[in-house]
Coordinates of C-alpha atoms in Angstrom, one line a residue:
M12 CA 11.7 -33.3 -107.3
I13 CA 11.9 -30.6 -104.7
R14 CA 14.7 -28.1 -105.1
T15 CA 15.8 -26.1 -102.0
F16 CA 17.6 -22.8 -102.4
A17 CA 19.2 -22.2 -99.0
L18 CA 20.8 -18.9 -98.2
V19 CA 23.5 -20.1 -95.8
A20 CA 23.8 -18.1 -92.6
S21 CA 26.4 -20.4 -90.9
L22 CA 30.1 -20.0 -90.7
A23 CA 32.4 -21.9 -93.1
L24 CA 36.1 -22.3 -93.5
A25 CA 37.6 -23.0 -96.9
F26 CA 41.0 -24.6 -97.3
A27 CA 42.7 -24.5 -100.7
P28 CA 45.7 -26.8 -101.5
L29 CA 49.0 -25.0 -101.8
V30 CA 51.0 -25.6 -105.0
S31 CA 54.6 -26.0 -103.9
G32 CA 57.9 -27.5 -105.1
L33 CA 59.2 -28.4 -101.6
S34 CA 61.0 -31.6 -101.2
A35 CA 60.1 -34.2 -98.6
Q36 CA 63.1 -33.1 -96.5
D37 CA 62.0 -29.5 -96.7
K38 CA 58.5 -30.4 -95.6
A39 CA 59.7 -32.4 -92.7
S40 CA 61.9 -29.5 -91.6
E41 CA 59.0 -27.1 -91.9
K42 CA 56.8 -29.4 -89.8
K43 CA 59.4 -29.7 -87.1
S44 CA 59.8 -25.9 -87.1
K45 CA 56.1 -25.4 -86.6
E46 CA 55.9 -27.9 -83.8
S47 CA 58.7 -26.2 -81.9
S48 CA 57.2 -22.7 -82.4
E49 CA 55.6 -20.9 -79.5
E50 CA 52.1 -21.9 -78.4
V51 CA 49.2 -19.8 -79.6
E52 CA 48.2 -17.1 -77.2
F53 CA 44.4 -17.2 -76.6
D54 CA 44.0 -13.5 -76.4
L55 CA 41.0 -11.3 -77.6
E56 CA 42.3 -11.1 -81.1
T57 CA 42.8 -14.9 -81.4
I58 CA 39.5 -16.1 -80.1
F59 CA 37.2 -13.3 -81.4
D60 CA 37.8 -12.0 -84.9
E61 CA 37.6 -8.3 -85.3
K62 CA 34.9 -8.6 -87.9
G63 CA 32.7 -10.6 -85.5
L64 CA 30.8 -13.8 -86.1
F65 CA 27.5 -12.4 -87.3
G66 CA 26.5 -10.5 -90.3
P67 CA 23.3 -9.5 -92.3
S68 CA 21.0 -12.3 -93.4
A69 CA 18.4 -12.4 -96.2
R70 CA 14.9 -11.4 -95.3
S71 CA 11.5 -10.9 -96.9
L72 CA 11.9 -14.1 -99.0
T73 CA 9.1 -14.6 -101.5
I74 CA 8.4 -16.5 -104.7
S75 CA 6.5 -15.3 -107.8
E76 CA 3.0 -16.6 -108.5
D77 CA 4.2 -18.8 -111.4
G78 CA 7.1 -20.2 -109.3
A79 CA 9.7 -19.1 -111.8
Y80 CA 11.5 -16.6 -109.6
G81 CA 12.4 -16.0 -106.0
A82 CA 13.2 -12.6 -104.4
Y83 CA 14.7 -11.4 -101.1
L84 CA 16.2 -8.4 -99.5
Y85 CA 19.9 -8.6 -98.5
R86 CA 23.1 -6.6 -98.1
P87 CA 26.7 -8.1 -98.0
Y88 CA 28.8 -7.9 -94.9
D89 CA 30.8 -4.9 -96.0
E90 CA 27.5 -3.0 -96.5
R91 CA 26.1 -3.9 -93.1
R92 CA 25.8 -0.2 -92.2
H93 CA 23.4 0.4 -95.1
G94 CA 20.0 -0.7 -96.1
S95 CA 19.2 -3.9 -98.0
D96 CA 18.8 -4.3 -101.7
L97 CA 16.5 -6.4 -103.8
W98 CA 17.9 -9.7 -105.3
I99 CA 16.2 -12.0 -107.8
V100 CA 17.0 -15.7 -108.2
D101 CA 16.0 -17.7 -111.2
L102 CA 14.7 -20.9 -109.7
K103 CA 15.3 -22.9 -112.9
T104 CA 18.9 -22.1 -113.3
G105 CA 19.8 -20.9 -109.8
E106 CA 21.3 -17.7 -111.1
T107 CA 21.0 -14.7 -108.7
E108 CA 20.9 -11.0 -109.8
R109 CA 21.1 -7.9 -107.7
V110 CA 18.3 -5.6 -109.0
T111 CA 18.8 -2.5 -106.9
S112 CA 21.9 -0.6 -105.8
V113 CA 23.2 2.9 -105.1
S114 CA 23.8 3.4 -108.9
A115 CA 20.2 2.3 -109.6
F116 CA 18.6 4.8 -107.3
A117 CA 21.1 7.6 -107.6
P118 CA 19.3 9.1 -110.7
F119 CA 16.1 9.4 -108.5
Q120 CA 17.1 10.1 -105.0
K121 CA 19.2 13.0 -103.6
R122 CA 20.3 11.2 -100.5
T123 CA 21.4 8.2 -102.6
R124 CA 23.4 10.5 -104.9
K125 CA 25.2 11.8 -101.8
V126 CA 26.2 8.2 -100.9
G127 CA 27.3 7.6 -104.5
K128 CA 29.5 10.8 -104.6
H129 CA 31.1 9.7 -101.3
R130 CA 32.0 6.3 -102.8
I131 CA 33.3 7.9 -106.0
A132 CA 35.5 10.2 -104.0
A133 CA 36.8 7.2 -101.9
A134 CA 37.4 5.2 -105.1
K135 CA 39.4 8.0 -106.7
K136 CA 41.4 8.5 -103.6
R137 CA 42.4 4.8 -103.6
K138 CA 43.3 5.0 -107.2
E139 CA 45.4 8.2 -106.6
K140 CA 47.2 6.5 -103.8
E141 CA 47.9 3.4 -106.0
S142 CA 49.1 5.8 -108.8
K143 CA 51.5 7.5 -106.6
E144 CA 52.9 4.3 -105.3
S145 CA 53.5 2.9 -108.7
D146 CA 54.5 6.3 -110.1
D147 CA 52.4 5.6 -113.2
E148 CA 50.4 8.0 -115.2
T149 CA 47.0 7.3 -116.6
E150 CA 46.3 7.6 -120.3
G151 CA 45.4 11.1 -121.4
G152 CA 47.2 12.9 -118.6
S153 CA 48.2 12.5 -115.0
W154 CA 45.8 11.3 -112.4
S155 CA 46.0 14.6 -110.6
D156 CA 44.7 16.3 -113.7
L157 CA 41.8 14.0 -113.9
K158 CA 41.1 14.4 -110.2
K159 CA 41.1 18.2 -110.7
K160 CA 38.5 17.9 -113.5
A161 CA 36.4 15.6 -111.3
D162 CA 36.5 18.0 -108.4
E163 CA 35.4 20.8 -110.6
G164 CA 32.5 18.8 -111.9
S165 CA 31.4 17.8 -108.4
K166 CA 30.9 21.4 -107.4
E167 CA 27.5 21.4 -109.1
T168 CA 24.7 21.2 -106.7
D169 CA 21.7 18.9 -106.9
K170 CA 18.5 20.5 -108.1
D171 CA 15.4 20.5 -105.8
D172 CA 11.9 21.1 -107.0
G173 CA 10.8 22.7 -103.7
D174 CA 8.4 20.0 -102.6
G175 CA 10.8 18.1 -100.4
K176 CA 11.7 15.5 -103.1
E177 CA 14.5 16.0 -105.7
E178 CA 14.3 16.1 -109.4
D179 CA 15.3 13.0 -111.3
S180 CA 18.9 13.3 -112.5
T181 CA 20.3 10.9 -115.1
E182 CA 23.2 12.9 -116.6
D183 CA 25.3 13.6 -113.5
F184 CA 27.6 10.6 -113.7
T185 CA 29.6 8.6 -116.2
D186 CA 29.3 4.9 -116.6
E187 CA 32.6 4.5 -114.7
E188 CA 31.4 6.6 -111.8
L189 CA 28.1 4.6 -111.6
R190 CA 30.3 1.5 -111.3
M191 CA 32.3 3.2 -108.5
M192 CA 29.0 3.9 -106.6
D193 CA 28.5 0.1 -106.0
V194 CA 32.0 -0.6 -104.7
V195 CA 32.1 -0.5 -100.9
D196 CA 35.3 -0.3 -99.0
E197 CA 35.8 -2.8 -96.3
D198 CA 36.3 0.0 -93.7
D199 CA 33.0 1.6 -94.7
A200 CA 31.0 0.1 -91.8
D201 CA 33.4 1.9 -89.3
D202 CA 32.9 5.3 -91.0
D203 CA 30.2 6.9 -88.8
D204 CA 30.4 10.2 -90.7
A205 CA 29.8 8.8 -94.1
P206 CA 26.2 9.0 -95.6
R207 CA 24.0 6.0 -95.3
Y208 CA 22.2 4.3 -98.1
S209 CA 18.6 3.4 -97.2
G210 CA 18.1 0.7 -99.8
V211 CA 14.7 -1.0 -100.3
S212 CA 12.1 -1.1 -97.6
S213 CA 9.6 -3.5 -99.1
Y214 CA 8.4 -5.1 -102.4
T215 CA 5.4 -7.1 -103.7
W216 CA 4.9 -9.4 -106.6
A217 CA 2.3 -8.9 -109.3
P218 CA -0.6 -11.4 -109.1
E219 CA -0.1 -12.7 -112.7
A220 CA 3.1 -11.3 -114.4
N221 CA 6.8 -11.5 -113.3
E222 CA 7.0 -7.9 -112.1
M223 CA 7.0 -6.2 -108.8
L224 CA 6.4 -2.9 -107.0
V225 CA 9.4 -1.7 -105.0
T226 CA 9.3 0.8 -102.2
S227 CA 12.5 2.9 -101.5
G228 CA 12.9 6.3 -99.9
G229 CA 9.2 6.5 -99.3
D230 CA 8.3 6.2 -103.1
V231 CA 7.1 3.4 -105.3
Y232 CA 9.0 2.0 -108.3
R233 CA 8.0 -0.6 -110.8
Y234 CA 10.3 -3.3 -112.0
V235 CA 9.7 -5.9 -114.8
I236 CA 11.9 -8.9 -114.9
G237 CA 13.5 -9.1 -118.3
G238 CA 12.4 -5.6 -119.2
E239 CA 14.6 -3.0 -120.8
E240 CA 13.6 0.0 -118.7
G241 CA 14.9 -1.2 -115.3
L242 CA 13.4 0.7 -112.3
V243 CA 10.5 3.0 -113.3
R244 CA 9.5 5.6 -110.7
L245 CA 5.7 5.8 -110.1
T246 CA 5.5 8.3 -107.2
K247 CA 7.3 11.4 -105.9
T248 CA 5.4 12.7 -102.9
R249 CA 6.3 14.4 -99.6
Q250 CA 4.7 11.7 -97.6
S251 CA 5.9 8.2 -97.7
E252 CA 3.9 5.4 -99.5
R253 CA 3.5 2.2 -97.5
N254 CA 1.6 -1.0 -97.5
V255 CA 1.6 -1.1 -101.3
Q256 CA -0.6 -3.8 -102.8
Y257 CA -1.4 -4.8 -106.4
L258 CA -5.0 -4.8 -107.4
P259 CA -6.2 -8.4 -107.8
D260 CA -6.1 -8.2 -111.6
G261 CA -2.7 -6.6 -111.7
S262 CA -3.9 -3.5 -113.5
G263 CA -2.7 -1.1 -110.8
Y264 CA -2.1 -0.8 -107.1
T265 CA -3.3 0.6 -103.8
A266 CA -1.1 2.3 -101.1
L267 CA -1.3 4.2 -97.9
I268 CA 0.0 7.8 -98.2
G269 CA 0.1 9.1 -94.7
D270 CA -3.4 8.0 -93.5
A271 CA -5.0 8.2 -97.0
L272 CA -5.7 5.0 -99.0
V273 CA -5.3 5.6 -102.7
R274 CA -5.9 3.5 -105.8
V275 CA -4.0 4.0 -109.0
H276 CA -4.3 2.2 -112.4
F277 CA -1.3 1.9 -114.6
G278 CA -1.4 4.3 -117.6
D279 CA -4.3 6.3 -116.1
H280 CA -3.9 9.8 -114.8
F281 CA -6.8 9.4 -112.3
V282 CA -5.8 9.0 -108.6
D283 CA -8.7 7.7 -106.4
Q284 CA -8.6 8.3 -102.7
L285 CA -10.5 5.4 -101.1
D286 CA -10.4 5.9 -97.4
P287 CA -13.7 7.2 -95.9
R288 CA -14.2 9.7 -93.1
L289 CA -13.7 7.8 -89.8
P290 CA -15.4 8.5 -86.5
D291 CA -13.9 9.8 -83.3
G292 CA -10.6 10.9 -84.7
M293 CA -9.6 7.5 -85.9
S294 CA -7.2 6.9 -88.8
M295 CA -6.4 3.9 -90.9
R296 CA -3.4 1.7 -89.8
S297 CA -3.4 -1.3 -92.1
Y298 CA -5.7 -2.8 -94.7
R299 CA -6.3 -5.8 -97.0
L300 CA -8.2 -5.8 -100.3
S301 CA -10.8 -8.5 -100.9
P302 CA -10.0 -11.2 -103.6
D303 CA -12.5 -9.6 -106.0
G304 CA -11.0 -6.1 -105.4
E305 CA -14.4 -4.5 -104.5
R306 CA -14.0 -4.3 -100.7
V307 CA -11.4 -3.6 -98.1
V308 CA -11.0 -4.5 -94.5
F309 CA -8.9 -2.3 -92.3
L310 CA -7.8 -1.6 -88.7
A311 CA -8.2 2.0 -87.4
S312 CA -7.0 3.6 -84.2
N313 CA -7.2 6.9 -82.4
S314 CA -3.6 6.7 -81.3
E315 CA -0.8 8.5 -83.0
R316 CA 1.1 6.4 -85.5
G317 CA 4.5 5.5 -84.3
S318 CA 4.0 6.9 -80.8
G319 CA 5.7 5.0 -78.0
G320 CA 5.3 4.9 -74.3
G321 CA 7.9 7.6 -73.6
R322 CA 10.1 5.2 -71.5
T323 CA 13.5 4.0 -72.8
V324 CA 15.7 1.3 -71.4
D325 CA 19.3 0.3 -72.0
I326 CA 19.9 -3.2 -73.4
A327 CA 23.4 -4.8 -73.7
T328 CA 24.3 -6.7 -76.9
Y329 CA 27.2 -9.2 -77.3
R330 CA 27.1 -9.8 -81.0
N331 CA 30.4 -8.0 -81.7
R332 CA 33.9 -8.1 -80.1
F333 CA 32.9 -5.7 -77.4
M334 CA 29.7 -5.3 -75.5
K335 CA 27.5 -2.5 -76.8
V336 CA 24.6 -0.8 -75.1
R337 CA 21.5 0.2 -77.1
T338 CA 18.8 2.6 -75.9
V339 CA 15.4 1.4 -77.0
P340 CA 11.7 2.3 -76.2
R341 CA 10.1 -0.2 -74.0
T342 CA 6.7 -0.6 -72.2
V343 CA 7.0 -2.2 -68.8
S344 CA 4.3 -3.5 -66.4
D345 CA 4.0 -0.3 -64.2
D346 CA 3.5 2.0 -67.2
P347 CA 0.0 3.6 -67.3
I348 CA -2.3 2.0 -69.9
R349 CA -3.2 4.4 -72.7
A350 CA -6.9 4.9 -73.5
T351 CA -6.4 3.6 -77.0
R352 CA -9.4 2.5 -79.1
T353 CA -9.0 0.2 -82.0
A354 CA -11.7 -0.9 -84.5
V355 CA -12.2 -3.1 -87.4
F356 CA -14.0 -1.7 -90.4
L357 CA -15.4 -3.2 -93.6
Y358 CA -15.7 -0.9 -96.6
G359 CA -17.4 -1.4 -99.9
L360 CA -15.2 0.5 -102.3
P361 CA -16.9 3.3 -104.2
K362 CA -17.0 3.4 -108.0
P363 CA -14.2 5.6 -109.5
D364 CA -16.6 8.3 -110.6
A365 CA -18.9 8.2 -107.5
E366 CA -18.9 8.6 -103.7
N367 CA -21.1 5.6 -102.8
G368 CA -18.9 3.5 -100.6
E369 CA -20.4 1.9 -97.5
L370 CA -18.5 1.8 -94.2
I371 CA -19.4 -0.8 -91.6
R372 CA -17.8 -1.1 -88.1
V373 CA -17.7 -4.7 -87.0
Y374 CA -15.5 -4.5 -83.9
E375 CA -14.2 -2.0 -81.4
R376 CA -12.3 -2.2 -78.1
K377 CA -10.2 -0.3 -75.6
S378 CA -6.7 -1.4 -74.7
S379 CA -6.5 -3.5 -71.5
G380 CA -2.7 -4.0 -71.5
P381 CA 0.4 -3.9 -73.7
R382 CA 0.0 -7.6 -74.7
D383 CA -3.5 -7.1 -76.2
V384 CA -3.6 -8.5 -79.7
L385 CA -5.8 -7.6 -82.7
R386 CA -4.5 -8.7 -86.1
L387 CA -5.5 -7.6 -89.6
P388 CA -8.5 -9.8 -90.7
D389 CA -8.4 -12.4 -93.5
W390 CA -10.9 -12.4 -96.4
A391 CA -12.7 -15.5 -97.4
P392 CA -11.9 -16.6 -101.0
D393 CA -15.4 -15.5 -102.1
S394 CA -15.0 -12.0 -100.6
S395 CA -18.2 -12.5 -98.5
R396 CA -16.7 -12.4 -95.0
V397 CA -13.6 -11.9 -92.8
T398 CA -12.2 -13.6 -89.7
F399 CA -9.7 -12.3 -87.1
A400 CA -8.4 -13.2 -83.6
V401 CA -8.6 -11.0 -80.5
F402 CA -6.6 -11.5 -77.3
E403 CA -7.2 -9.5 -74.1
Q404 CA -4.4 -9.4 -71.6
S405 CA -6.6 -8.5 -68.6
S406 CA -8.9 -11.6 -68.9
E407 CA -6.4 -13.8 -70.8
E408 CA -9.2 -14.7 -73.1
G409 CA -8.8 -15.3 -76.8
H410 CA -11.7 -14.9 -79.3
V411 CA -12.0 -15.9 -83.0
M412 CA -14.3 -13.5 -84.7
E413 CA -16.3 -13.6 -88.0
A414 CA -18.0 -10.7 -89.8
V415 CA -20.2 -11.1 -92.9
F416 CA -20.3 -8.2 -95.4
E417 CA -23.9 -7.3 -96.0
Q418 CA -25.1 -4.3 -98.0
D419 CA -27.6 -1.9 -96.5
E420 CA -31.1 -2.3 -97.8
E421 CA -32.2 0.4 -100.2
D422 CA -35.4 2.4 -100.4
D423 CA -37.5 1.1 -103.3
D424 CA -38.6 4.6 -104.4
T425 CA -35.4 6.7 -104.0
G426 CA -32.7 3.9 -104.3
K427 CA -30.8 5.6 -101.4
K428 CA -29.6 3.8 -98.3
K429 CA -31.8 4.2 -95.3
E430 CA -28.9 5.4 -93.1
E431 CA -27.3 7.8 -95.6
D432 CA -27.0 10.6 -93.0
E433 CA -24.6 8.5 -90.8
D434 CA -20.8 8.1 -91.4
H435 CA -21.0 4.4 -90.8
V436 CA -23.2 1.6 -89.6
V437 CA -22.5 -0.9 -86.8
R438 CA -22.8 -4.6 -87.3
D439 CA -20.9 -6.5 -84.6
A440 CA -18.8 -9.5 -85.6
K441 CA -19.8 -12.8 -84.1
V442 CA -17.6 -14.8 -81.7
V443 CA -17.3 -18.2 -83.3
H444 CA -14.8 -19.6 -80.8
R445 CA -13.5 -18.5 -77.4
F446 CA -10.7 -20.0 -75.3
L447 CA -8.5 -19.2 -72.2
H448 CA -4.8 -18.8 -73.0
T449 CA -2.3 -19.2 -70.2
G450 CA 0.7 -20.3 -72.3
G451 CA 3.5 -18.5 -73.9
P452 CA 3.2 -14.7 -74.2
N453 CA 4.1 -14.8 -77.9
T454 CA 1.5 -17.3 -79.0
P455 CA -1.5 -14.8 -79.2
R456 CA 0.3 -12.9 -82.0
M457 CA 0.7 -16.2 -83.9
I458 CA -3.1 -16.9 -83.9
E459 CA -3.9 -15.6 -87.4
P460 CA -7.1 -17.3 -88.6
R461 CA -7.2 -18.1 -92.3
Y462 CA -10.2 -19.3 -94.4
L463 CA -10.0 -22.6 -96.3
A464 CA -11.1 -23.0 -99.9
D465 CA -14.7 -23.5 -99.0
S466 CA -14.9 -19.9 -97.5
R467 CA -16.5 -21.4 -94.4
R468 CA -14.0 -23.4 -92.3
I469 CA -11.1 -21.6 -90.7
M470 CA -7.5 -22.7 -90.0
L471 CA -5.6 -21.3 -87.0
L472 CA -2.8 -22.0 -84.6
T473 CA -3.5 -22.5 -80.9
E474 CA -1.5 -23.8 -77.8
Q475 CA -4.4 -25.6 -76.1
T476 CA -2.7 -29.0 -76.3
G477 CA 0.5 -27.7 -74.7
F478 CA 2.2 -27.4 -78.1
R479 CA 1.6 -25.0 -80.9
H480 CA -0.4 -26.9 -83.5
L481 CA -2.8 -26.2 -86.4
H482 CA -6.5 -26.6 -85.9
V483 CA -9.6 -26.3 -88.1
L484 CA -12.6 -24.4 -86.9
D485 CA -16.1 -24.8 -88.3
P486 CA -18.0 -21.6 -87.4
V487 CA -21.4 -23.2 -88.1
Y488 CA -21.0 -25.7 -85.3
E489 CA -18.3 -23.7 -83.4
A490 CA -16.3 -26.9 -83.4
L491 CA -12.5 -26.9 -83.2
E492 CA -10.6 -30.0 -84.5
P493 CA -6.8 -30.5 -84.3
L494 CA -5.1 -30.7 -87.7
T495 CA -1.6 -31.6 -86.5
R496 CA -0.7 -33.6 -83.4
G497 CA 2.4 -34.6 -81.4
H498 CA 5.1 -33.5 -79.1
F499 CA 6.4 -30.8 -81.4
E500 CA 5.5 -27.4 -82.6
V501 CA 4.1 -26.2 -86.0
Y502 CA 4.3 -22.6 -87.3
P503 CA 2.2 -21.9 -90.4
I504 CA 3.9 -20.0 -93.3
G505 CA 1.0 -19.6 -95.7
M506 CA -1.3 -21.2 -98.2
P507 CA -1.2 -21.3 -102.0
K508 CA -3.7 -19.3 -103.9
D509 CA -6.1 -22.2 -104.2
R510 CA -5.8 -22.9 -100.5
S511 CA -5.4 -26.6 -101.1
C512 CA -2.9 -27.1 -98.4
V513 CA -0.8 -25.2 -95.8
F514 CA 3.0 -24.8 -95.8
A515 CA 4.5 -24.7 -92.3
E516 CA 7.7 -24.9 -90.3
A517 CA 7.9 -27.6 -87.6
T518 CA 10.2 -29.2 -85.1
R519 CA 8.6 -32.6 -85.8
E520 CA 11.8 -34.7 -86.3
D521 CA 14.1 -32.9 -83.8
S522 CA 13.5 -30.1 -81.4
A523 CA 16.8 -28.5 -82.5
C524 CA 15.7 -28.5 -86.2
L525 CA 13.1 -26.4 -88.0
D526 CA 12.0 -28.1 -91.2
V527 CA 9.5 -27.0 -93.9
Y528 CA 6.4 -29.2 -94.5
R529 CA 3.4 -29.4 -96.7
V530 CA 0.3 -30.1 -94.5
D531 CA -2.8 -31.7 -96.1
L532 CA -5.9 -29.7 -94.8
E533 CA -8.1 -32.8 -94.8
S534 CA -6.0 -35.6 -93.4
G535 CA -3.3 -33.5 -91.6
E536 CA -0.6 -35.5 -93.3
M537 CA 2.8 -33.7 -93.1
T538 CA 5.2 -34.0 -96.0
R539 CA 8.8 -32.8 -95.4
L540 CA 10.1 -30.5 -98.2
T541 CA 13.6 -29.7 -97.0
P542 CA 16.4 -32.3 -97.3
E543 CA 19.1 -31.3 -94.8
R544 CA 18.9 -31.2 -91.0
G545 CA 19.0 -27.7 -89.6
Q546 CA 17.1 -24.5 -89.1
Y547 CA 15.1 -23.2 -92.1
S548 CA 13.7 -19.7 -91.4
G549 CA 11.7 -17.1 -93.4
A550 CA 10.8 -19.8 -95.9
A551 CA 9.0 -19.1 -99.2
I552 CA 7.4 -22.0 -101.1
C553 CA 6.2 -22.4 -104.7
P554 CA 2.5 -22.9 -105.0
K555 CA 3.1 -26.5 -106.1
G556 CA 5.8 -27.0 -103.5
E557 CA 8.6 -27.9 -105.9
H558 CA 10.9 -25.0 -104.8
V559 CA 11.7 -23.8 -101.3
L560 CA 13.6 -20.6 -100.7
A561 CA 14.9 -20.1 -97.1
T562 CA 17.8 -19.0 -94.9
F563 CA 19.6 -22.1 -93.5
S564 CA 21.8 -22.5 -90.5

């Protein structure tokens, strides 16, 4: 039996029956009075609610490796000005728990404490107003006396350790004040001067246990479901940690700190910087560990991270009651093309106590246009090779590439590599399939080749039939065979750990619907997993396919 947990994004109206003692005559009189009343004026307030029709929706939906828990990032409507928090759902009972909040991060983060103090002050002001209106006094003295004491206590300043990050503070607030931190006033979103809570930027599940690594405020925290410690801080650095990944055995993690890739084992004081010296001023942009944890593939570029084209444009949005104009960076056709060079590297990770890593450059290119695409490669299950797709705007050609990791031969007498004086070696990846793409401009970014369980065949999405469909490529024969067919489109979500099938969203039954399917990798048979008609987006599926977690509209 497949259970679908849909986080509803559509609007709903709830009508509750009124309990009344009105007689039949009174009801008839009331009905007549309503009919004779003035007609409704269709003004701005009537047809467009002040709160608007849209609000935050859940994102980054995932399911734990054992299929017991789901997780997502979300913030309620009243908190729409702030960042999202981490929520956990028990897929067996359907119970949902909010794991992070202002009170959870306030002991660690100075900026979050500032948000918490602002909410505490607002809550006390509301209580003071209510107290004055009711002319009641609180137990143990008047509310003004308590407020005076609270104001005196709030004059203490936060400590700073001088390295750009604050010291952990767990004794600043009472339990009641911690509860006040998580109460958001309905007018909070309109208070532009109030401090903003950044929330959780990302998280990742452990490969075996029901625990995760959470990134917030540029630092990494560890959270164990059912544990007594709650959030445990793992880092406090000036630079932000990003792209945090568990080691394959769950014994630690890797992360990018600035442009440096580091490896940390839980309970070990040793911090291992893994990234090698790169040529021509390049720096690491993103990476992926091999399944055996002994190698890494990464993208590197000589452009500055986060640098834009320098041009901004104004875009009008109509999501709220009044039209708003946003200024955003944008690259347009007559902008000059930057001489950016991007490369793909394979790197055999060095041993913790040695510097014997091997760096291999398998691909490099110069930008030909803003729609060039080069995605992070995928490892074969046996960690022997990688595959990736390349699209060049100038020629409109797409290539599917494959690179095999091969160790350098060693000298029989010295045991040293023959090219030890070079920073890296060059072994160009092989083009295993090429095609001309003249379809939609977004499709090249969707072509993300993935190896099947045999570590040889490759699954990918293409638009060569006129619709976006899944295909299977055999690099040995350079033969491409369609896996799905029909006048509909298929969007792959991912594969389970054993790569026995692929989960995908598709418009198979209705072009207005986006359902979730399990696709057999041998026969191409599509099994629908979602029961209701509608749009399922951002779906996460259990490895066995018995649970689906998605936003629904």
